[in-house]
Coordinates of C-alpha atoms and ligand atoms in Angstrom, one line a residue:
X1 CA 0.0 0.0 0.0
X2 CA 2.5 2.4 1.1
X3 CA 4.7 1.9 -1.9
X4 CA 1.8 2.6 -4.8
X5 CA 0.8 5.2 -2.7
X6 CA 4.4 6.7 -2.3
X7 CA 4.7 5.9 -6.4
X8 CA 2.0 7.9 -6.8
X9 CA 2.7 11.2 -5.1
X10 CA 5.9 10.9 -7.1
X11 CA 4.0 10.9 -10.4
X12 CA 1.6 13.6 -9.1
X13 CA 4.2 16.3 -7.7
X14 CA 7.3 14.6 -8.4
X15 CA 9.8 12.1 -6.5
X16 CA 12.4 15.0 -5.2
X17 CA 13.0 15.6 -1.5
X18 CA 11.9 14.3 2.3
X19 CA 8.7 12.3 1.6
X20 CA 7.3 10.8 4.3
X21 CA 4.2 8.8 5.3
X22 CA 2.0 8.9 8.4
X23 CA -1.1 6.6 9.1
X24 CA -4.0 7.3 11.4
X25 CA -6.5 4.9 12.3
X26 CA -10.4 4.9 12.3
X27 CA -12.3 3.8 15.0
X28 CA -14.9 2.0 16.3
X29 CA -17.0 2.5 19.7
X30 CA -17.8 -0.6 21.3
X31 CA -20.2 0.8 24.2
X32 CA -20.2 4.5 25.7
X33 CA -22.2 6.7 23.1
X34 CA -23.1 10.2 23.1
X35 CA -21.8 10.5 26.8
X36 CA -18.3 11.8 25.5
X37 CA -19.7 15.3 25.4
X38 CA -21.5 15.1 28.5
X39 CA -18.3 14.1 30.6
X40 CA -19.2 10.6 30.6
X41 CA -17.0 7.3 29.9
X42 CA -16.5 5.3 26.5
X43 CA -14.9 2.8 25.2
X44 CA -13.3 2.8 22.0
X45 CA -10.7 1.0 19.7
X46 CA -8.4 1.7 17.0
X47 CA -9.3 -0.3 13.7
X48 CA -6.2 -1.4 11.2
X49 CA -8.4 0.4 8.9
X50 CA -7.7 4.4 7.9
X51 CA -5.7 6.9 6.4
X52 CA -2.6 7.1 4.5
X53 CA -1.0 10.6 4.3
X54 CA 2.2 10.9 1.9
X55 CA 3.8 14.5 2.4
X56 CA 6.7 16.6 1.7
X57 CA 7.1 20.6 2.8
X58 CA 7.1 22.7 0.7
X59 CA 9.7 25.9 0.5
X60 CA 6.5 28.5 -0.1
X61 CA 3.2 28.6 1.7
X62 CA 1.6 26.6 -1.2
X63 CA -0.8 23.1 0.0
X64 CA -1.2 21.1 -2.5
X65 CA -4.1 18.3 -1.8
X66 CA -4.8 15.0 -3.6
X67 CA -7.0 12.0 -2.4
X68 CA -7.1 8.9 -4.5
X69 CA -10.9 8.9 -2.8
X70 CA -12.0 11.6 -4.8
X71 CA -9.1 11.1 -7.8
X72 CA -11.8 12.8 -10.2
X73 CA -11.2 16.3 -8.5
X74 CA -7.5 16.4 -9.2
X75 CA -5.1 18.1 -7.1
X76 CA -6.6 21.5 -5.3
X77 CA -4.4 24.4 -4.3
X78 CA -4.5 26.7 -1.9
X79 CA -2.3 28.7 0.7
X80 CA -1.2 28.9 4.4
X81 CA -2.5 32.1 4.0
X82 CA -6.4 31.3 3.2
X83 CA -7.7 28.8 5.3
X84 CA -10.8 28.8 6.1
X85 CA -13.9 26.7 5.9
X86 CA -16.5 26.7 3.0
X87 CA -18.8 23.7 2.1
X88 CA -17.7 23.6 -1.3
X89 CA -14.0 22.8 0.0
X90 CA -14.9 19.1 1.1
X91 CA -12.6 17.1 2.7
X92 CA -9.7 19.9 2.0
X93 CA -11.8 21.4 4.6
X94 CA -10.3 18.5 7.5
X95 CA -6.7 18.9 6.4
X96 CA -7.1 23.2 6.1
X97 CA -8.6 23.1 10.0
X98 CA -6.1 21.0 11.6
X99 CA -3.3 23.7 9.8
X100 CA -5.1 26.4 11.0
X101 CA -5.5 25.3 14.5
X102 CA -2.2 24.5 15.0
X103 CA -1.5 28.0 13.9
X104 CA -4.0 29.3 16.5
X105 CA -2.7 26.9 19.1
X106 CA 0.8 28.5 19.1
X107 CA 2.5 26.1 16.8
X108 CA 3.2 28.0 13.4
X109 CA 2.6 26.0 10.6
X110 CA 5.4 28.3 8.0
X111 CA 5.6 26.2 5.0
X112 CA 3.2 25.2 2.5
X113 CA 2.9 20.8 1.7
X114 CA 2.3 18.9 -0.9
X115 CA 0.0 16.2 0.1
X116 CA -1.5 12.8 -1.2
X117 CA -4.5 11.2 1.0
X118 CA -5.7 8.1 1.1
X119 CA -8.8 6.1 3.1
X120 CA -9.7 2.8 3.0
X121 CA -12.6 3.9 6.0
X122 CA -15.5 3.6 4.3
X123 CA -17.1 7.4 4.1
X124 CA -19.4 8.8 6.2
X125 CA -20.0 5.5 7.6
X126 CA -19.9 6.0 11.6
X127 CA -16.0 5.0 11.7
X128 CA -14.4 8.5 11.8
X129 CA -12.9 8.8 8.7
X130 CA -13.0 13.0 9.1
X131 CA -11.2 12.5 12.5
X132 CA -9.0 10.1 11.1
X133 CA -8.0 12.6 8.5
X134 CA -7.2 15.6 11.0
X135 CA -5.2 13.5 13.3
X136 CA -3.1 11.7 10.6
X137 CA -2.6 15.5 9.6
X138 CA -1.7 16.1 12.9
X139 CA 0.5 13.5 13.6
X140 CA 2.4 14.7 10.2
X141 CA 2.7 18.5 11.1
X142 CA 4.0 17.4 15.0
X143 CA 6.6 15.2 13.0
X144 CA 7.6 17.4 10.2
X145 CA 8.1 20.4 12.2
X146 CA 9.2 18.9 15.6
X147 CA 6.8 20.1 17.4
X148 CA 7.1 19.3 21.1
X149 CA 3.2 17.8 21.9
X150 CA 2.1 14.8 23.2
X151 CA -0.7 12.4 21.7
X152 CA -3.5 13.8 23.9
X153 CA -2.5 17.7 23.0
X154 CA -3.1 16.1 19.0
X155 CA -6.3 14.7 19.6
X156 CA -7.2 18.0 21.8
X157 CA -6.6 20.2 18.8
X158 CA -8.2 18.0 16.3
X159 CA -11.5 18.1 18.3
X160 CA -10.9 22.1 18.2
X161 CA -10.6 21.9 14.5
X162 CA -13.6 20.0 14.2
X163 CA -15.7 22.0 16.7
X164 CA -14.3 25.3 15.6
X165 CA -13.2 25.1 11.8
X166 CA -15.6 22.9 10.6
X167 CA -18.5 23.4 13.0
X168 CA -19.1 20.1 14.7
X169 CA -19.6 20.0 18.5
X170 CA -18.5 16.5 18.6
X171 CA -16.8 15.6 22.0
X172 CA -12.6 13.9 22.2
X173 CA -13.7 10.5 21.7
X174 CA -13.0 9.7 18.2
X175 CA -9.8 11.9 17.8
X176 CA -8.3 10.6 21.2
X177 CA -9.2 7.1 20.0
X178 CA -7.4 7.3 16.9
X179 CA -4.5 9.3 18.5
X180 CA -3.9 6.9 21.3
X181 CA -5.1 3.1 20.0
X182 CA -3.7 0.6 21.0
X183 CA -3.5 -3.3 19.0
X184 CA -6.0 -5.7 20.8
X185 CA -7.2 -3.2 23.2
X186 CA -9.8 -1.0 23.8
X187 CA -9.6 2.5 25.3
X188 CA -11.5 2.9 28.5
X189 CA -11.8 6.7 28.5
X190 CA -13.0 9.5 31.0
X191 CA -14.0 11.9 29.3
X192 CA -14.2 14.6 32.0
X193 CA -10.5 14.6 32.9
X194 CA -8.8 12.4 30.4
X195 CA -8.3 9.4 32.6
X196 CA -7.6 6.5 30.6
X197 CA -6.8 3.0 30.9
X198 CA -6.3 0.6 28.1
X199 CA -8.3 -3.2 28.2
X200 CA -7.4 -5.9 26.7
X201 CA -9.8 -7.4 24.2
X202 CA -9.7 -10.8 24.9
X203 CA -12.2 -12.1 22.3
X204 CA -11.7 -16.1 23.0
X205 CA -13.2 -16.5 19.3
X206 CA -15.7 -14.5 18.9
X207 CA -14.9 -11.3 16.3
X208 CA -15.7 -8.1 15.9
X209 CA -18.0 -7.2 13.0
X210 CA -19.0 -4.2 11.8
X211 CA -22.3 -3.9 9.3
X212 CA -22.6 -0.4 7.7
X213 CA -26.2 0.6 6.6
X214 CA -25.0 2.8 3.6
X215 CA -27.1 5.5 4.5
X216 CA -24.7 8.3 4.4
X217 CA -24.9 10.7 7.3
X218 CA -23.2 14.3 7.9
X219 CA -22.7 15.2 11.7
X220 CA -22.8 19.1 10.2
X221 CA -26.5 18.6 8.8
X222 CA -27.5 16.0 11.3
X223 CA -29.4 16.7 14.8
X224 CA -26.0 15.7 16.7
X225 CA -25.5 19.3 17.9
X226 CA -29.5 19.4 18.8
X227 CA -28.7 16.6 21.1
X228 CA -25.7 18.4 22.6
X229 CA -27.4 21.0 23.4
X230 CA -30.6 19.2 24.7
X231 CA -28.2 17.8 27.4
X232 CA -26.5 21.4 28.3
X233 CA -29.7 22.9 28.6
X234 CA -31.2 19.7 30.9
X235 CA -27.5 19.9 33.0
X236 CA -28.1 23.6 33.7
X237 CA -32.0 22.5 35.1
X238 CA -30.4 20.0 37.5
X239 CA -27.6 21.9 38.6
X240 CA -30.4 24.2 40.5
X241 CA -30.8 21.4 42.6
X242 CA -27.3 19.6 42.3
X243 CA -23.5 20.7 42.9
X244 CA -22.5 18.8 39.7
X245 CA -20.9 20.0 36.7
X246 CA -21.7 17.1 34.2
X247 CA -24.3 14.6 33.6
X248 CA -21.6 11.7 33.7
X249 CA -21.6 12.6 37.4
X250 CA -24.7 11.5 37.8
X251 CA -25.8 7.8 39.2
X252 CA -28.6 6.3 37.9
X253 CA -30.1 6.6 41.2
X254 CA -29.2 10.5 42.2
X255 CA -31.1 10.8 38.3
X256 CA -34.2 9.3 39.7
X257 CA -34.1 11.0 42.6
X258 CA -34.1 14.7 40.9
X259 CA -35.2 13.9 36.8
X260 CA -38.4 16.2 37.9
X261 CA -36.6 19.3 37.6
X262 CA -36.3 18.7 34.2
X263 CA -39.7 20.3 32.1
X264 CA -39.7 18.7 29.0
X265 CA -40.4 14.9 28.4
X266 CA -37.6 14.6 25.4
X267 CA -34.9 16.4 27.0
X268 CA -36.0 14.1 30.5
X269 CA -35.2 11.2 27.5
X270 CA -32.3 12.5 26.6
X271 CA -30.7 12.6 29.8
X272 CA -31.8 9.2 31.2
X273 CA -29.8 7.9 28.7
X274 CA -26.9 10.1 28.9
X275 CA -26.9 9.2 32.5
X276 CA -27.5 5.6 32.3
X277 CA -25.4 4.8 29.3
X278 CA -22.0 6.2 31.2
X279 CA -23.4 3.8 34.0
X280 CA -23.7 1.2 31.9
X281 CA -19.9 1.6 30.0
X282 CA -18.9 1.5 33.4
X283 CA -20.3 -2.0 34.4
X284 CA -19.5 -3.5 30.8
X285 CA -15.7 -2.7 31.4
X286 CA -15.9 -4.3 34.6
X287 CA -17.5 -7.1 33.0
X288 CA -14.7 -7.4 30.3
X289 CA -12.0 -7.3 32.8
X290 CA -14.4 -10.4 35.0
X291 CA -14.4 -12.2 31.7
X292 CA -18.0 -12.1 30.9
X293 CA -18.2 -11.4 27.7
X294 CA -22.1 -12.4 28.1
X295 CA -23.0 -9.6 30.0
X296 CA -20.6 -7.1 27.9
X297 CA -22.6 -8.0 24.7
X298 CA -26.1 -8.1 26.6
X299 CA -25.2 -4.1 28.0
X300 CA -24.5 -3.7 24.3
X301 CA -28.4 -4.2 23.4
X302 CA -29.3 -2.4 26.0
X303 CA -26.9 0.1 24.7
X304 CA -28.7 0.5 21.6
X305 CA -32.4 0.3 23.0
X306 CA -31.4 3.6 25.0
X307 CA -30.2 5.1 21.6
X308 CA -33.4 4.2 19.9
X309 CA -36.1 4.6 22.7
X310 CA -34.6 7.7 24.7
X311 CA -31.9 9.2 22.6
X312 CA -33.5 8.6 19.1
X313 CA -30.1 8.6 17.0
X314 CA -30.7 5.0 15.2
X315 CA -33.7 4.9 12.8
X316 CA -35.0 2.1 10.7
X317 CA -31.7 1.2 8.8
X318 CA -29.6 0.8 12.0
X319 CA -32.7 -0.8 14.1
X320 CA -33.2 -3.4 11.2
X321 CA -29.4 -4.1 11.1
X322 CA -29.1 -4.6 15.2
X323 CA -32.6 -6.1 15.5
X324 CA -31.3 -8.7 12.8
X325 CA -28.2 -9.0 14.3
X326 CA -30.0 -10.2 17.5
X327 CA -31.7 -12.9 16.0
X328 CA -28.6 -14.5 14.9
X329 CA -27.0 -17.6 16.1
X330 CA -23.6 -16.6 17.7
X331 CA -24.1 -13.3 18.3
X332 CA -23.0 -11.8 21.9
X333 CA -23.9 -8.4 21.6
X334 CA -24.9 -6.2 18.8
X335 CA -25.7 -2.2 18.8
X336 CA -25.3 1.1 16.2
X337 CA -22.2 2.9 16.6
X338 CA -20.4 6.5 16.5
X339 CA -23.0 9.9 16.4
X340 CA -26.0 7.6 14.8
X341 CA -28.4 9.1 12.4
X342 CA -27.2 6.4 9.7
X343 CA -23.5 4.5 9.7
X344 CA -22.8 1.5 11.2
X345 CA -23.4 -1.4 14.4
X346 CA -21.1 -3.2 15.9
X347 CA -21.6 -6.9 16.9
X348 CA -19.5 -9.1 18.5
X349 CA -19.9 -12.8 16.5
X350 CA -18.4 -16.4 17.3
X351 CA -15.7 -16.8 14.8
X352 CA -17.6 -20.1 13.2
X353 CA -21.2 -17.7 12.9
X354 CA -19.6 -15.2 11.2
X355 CA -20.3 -16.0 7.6
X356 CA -24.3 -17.4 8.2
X357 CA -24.2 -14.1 10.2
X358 CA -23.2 -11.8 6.9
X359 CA -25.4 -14.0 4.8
X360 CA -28.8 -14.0 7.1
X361 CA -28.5 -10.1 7.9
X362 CA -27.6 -8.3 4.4
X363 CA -30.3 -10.6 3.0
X364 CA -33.0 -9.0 5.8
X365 CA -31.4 -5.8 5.3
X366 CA -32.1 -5.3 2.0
X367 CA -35.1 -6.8 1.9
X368 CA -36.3 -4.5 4.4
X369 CA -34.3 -1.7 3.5
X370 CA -34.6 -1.8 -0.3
X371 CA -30.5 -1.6 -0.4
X372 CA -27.5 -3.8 0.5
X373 CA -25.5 -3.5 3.5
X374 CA -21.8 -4.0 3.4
X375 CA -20.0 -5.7 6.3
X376 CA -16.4 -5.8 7.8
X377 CA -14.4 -8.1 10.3
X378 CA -12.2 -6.0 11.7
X379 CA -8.9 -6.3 13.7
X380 CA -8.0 -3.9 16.5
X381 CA -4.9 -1.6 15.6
X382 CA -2.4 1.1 16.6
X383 CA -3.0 4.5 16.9
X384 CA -1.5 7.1 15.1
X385 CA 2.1 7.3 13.5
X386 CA 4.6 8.0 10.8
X387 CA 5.3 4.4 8.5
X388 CA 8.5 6.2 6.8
Ligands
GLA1 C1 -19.5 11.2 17.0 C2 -18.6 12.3 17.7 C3 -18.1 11.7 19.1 C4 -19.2 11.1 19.9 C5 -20.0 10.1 19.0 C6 -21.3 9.6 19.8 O1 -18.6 10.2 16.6 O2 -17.6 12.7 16.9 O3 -17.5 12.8 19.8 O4 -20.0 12.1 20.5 O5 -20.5 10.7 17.8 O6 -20.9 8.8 20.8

């Protein structure tokens, strides 16, 4: 891979000079959704799955950008001196934030690149391919320039990119995930301070699949910053009757106890699962760790009943896809993954049901759907880093 894609800068901008090549992974969530925002725990992993970034600085302020994803718009130019976002930018837009923020941050980016990109995440399907982008970026400018930063600081700014450049509220999950992945692990993340703690993913054959719905979602256009600020607006209710400064520090119980403060009967919703989702990422680490890999899979349904019934982020494509998964012989656990709203589940098959599994589900799926489904057994990677 490296080597065609190294080839291939050459014939695009010429084989002159330092070239080097960074990957960044995407990832996948196993249990812990929409909590990251709402200072809650998750648990992701690093997939061997993501993005290839071939680059070379440049003596002016000139970026060059290619991606062999979208080969048919050629290389785009621009300059250090113009970034900014616009819609009809694209995915130059990922790239041009993370070079701006740096800039911001107090790192100056001085010299243009010439770039080459490649993704083998499928798009817009729930795995982070934007935030795979932006950190691989990252991890590229922090090596290029020798900039003194460590893996968190990356996947701090690259959430400010997002969040600032290209308008996202998302929370650090996906960009710490990707920055700090570890092979066979998962990341058992606190997202109100940082904490983390990496768990081994003993699977004791069973694997990890992953089923995307190909129904292409945005964050930008999608209701994920409606839920945000559902929560923020439900956290300031309680904190009239509570000294807390996030939902995540709330227990299921202490929610019980005080969910009357809060007016409005979606927003109450939206909060019980916030609330009982961090709970619930909690006891399904503690589960892993015990070896129960039963009661991990059955907190993953319950996972994605929350998302359906109280957060109402899955919709008929994911539902059919989980609620088909579920039926299967062999299957632990099965739930929609990432922001929702379209993308992809995550269910955790015995090695031996795995190909009954693909068969039985895309044939439901598009029956039901009208349109196939296209599924992936993935293998748990590395985070972030330069190949060459
Ligand atoms: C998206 C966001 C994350 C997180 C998930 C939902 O992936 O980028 O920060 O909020 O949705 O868990």
């Amino acid at each position: 891979m490296k080597d065609k894609l190294i080839q291939k800068f050459g014939e695009l901008y010429g084989k002159d000079g330092d070239i080097r090549v960074y990957f960044a992974p995407g990832r996948v969530n196993l249990i812990g959704e929409h909590t990251d925002y709402n200072g809650g725990h998750v648990f992701p992993c690093a997939l061997t799955l993501g993005t290839y970034v071939v680059a070379r600085k440049r003596a002016d302020r000139l970026l060059r950008l290619f991606s062999v994803n979208f080969s048919h718009l050629g290389v785009t130019e621009s300059s250090l001196d113009e970034l900014y976002y616009h819609k009809k930018f694209g995915w130059t837009n990922y790239p041009k934030g993370v070079l701006w923020t740096f800039d911001k941050k107090g790192y100056p980016v001085t010299n243009g690149f010439d770039i080459l990109l490649y993704g083998n995440i499928p798009n817009g399907s729930g795995l982070s391919s934007s935030a795979s982008v932006e950190v691989a970026i990252a991890v590229m400018l922090k090596d290029m320039y020798g900039f003194d930063m460590s893996m968190t600081d990356i996947a701090l700014f690259c959430q400010y990119s997002e969040n600032k450049f290209n308008g996202v509220n998302c929370g650090i999950m996906d960009q710490f995930s990707i920055a700090m992945g570890k092979k066979d692990n998962a990341i058992f993340l606190d997202t109100s301070n940082l904490d983390y703690e990496y768990a081994p993913l003993d699977m004791k054959g069973y694997k990890i699949v992953i089923a995307s719905s190909n129904k292409k979602r945005g964050l930008g256009d999608s209701k994920y910053n409606e839920r945000r600020s559902e929560c923020d607006r439900s956290l300031e209710e309680l904190k009239t009757l509570l000294n807390i400064s996030t939902l995540g520090e709330l227990s299921n119980e202490a929610f019980e106890e005080t969910k009357e403060i809060i007016k409005d009967p979606v927003r109450l919703r939206r909060v019980r699962h916030a609330v009982t989702e961090n709970q619930r990422t909690i006891r399904a680490v503690k589960a892993l760790k015990e070896g129960d890999l039963a009661k991990f899979g059955r907190l993953m349904n319950q996972s994605h009943i929350s998302l359906r019934d109280d957060y109402e982020v899955t919709g008929p494509e994911l539902d059919t896809l989980v609620e088909a998964a579920w039926q299967q012989e062999g299957v632990i656990g099965s739930r929609m993954t990432g922001a929702g709203f379209g993308g992809c589940t995550v269910s955790i098959v015995k090695e031996e049901c795995v190909e009954a599994f693909i068969e039985n589900v895309g044939s439901i799926y598009r029956r039901r759907v009208g349109y196939g489904a296209d599924f992936y057994v993935v293998d748990i990677g590395d985070g972030a880093r330069r190949l060459q």
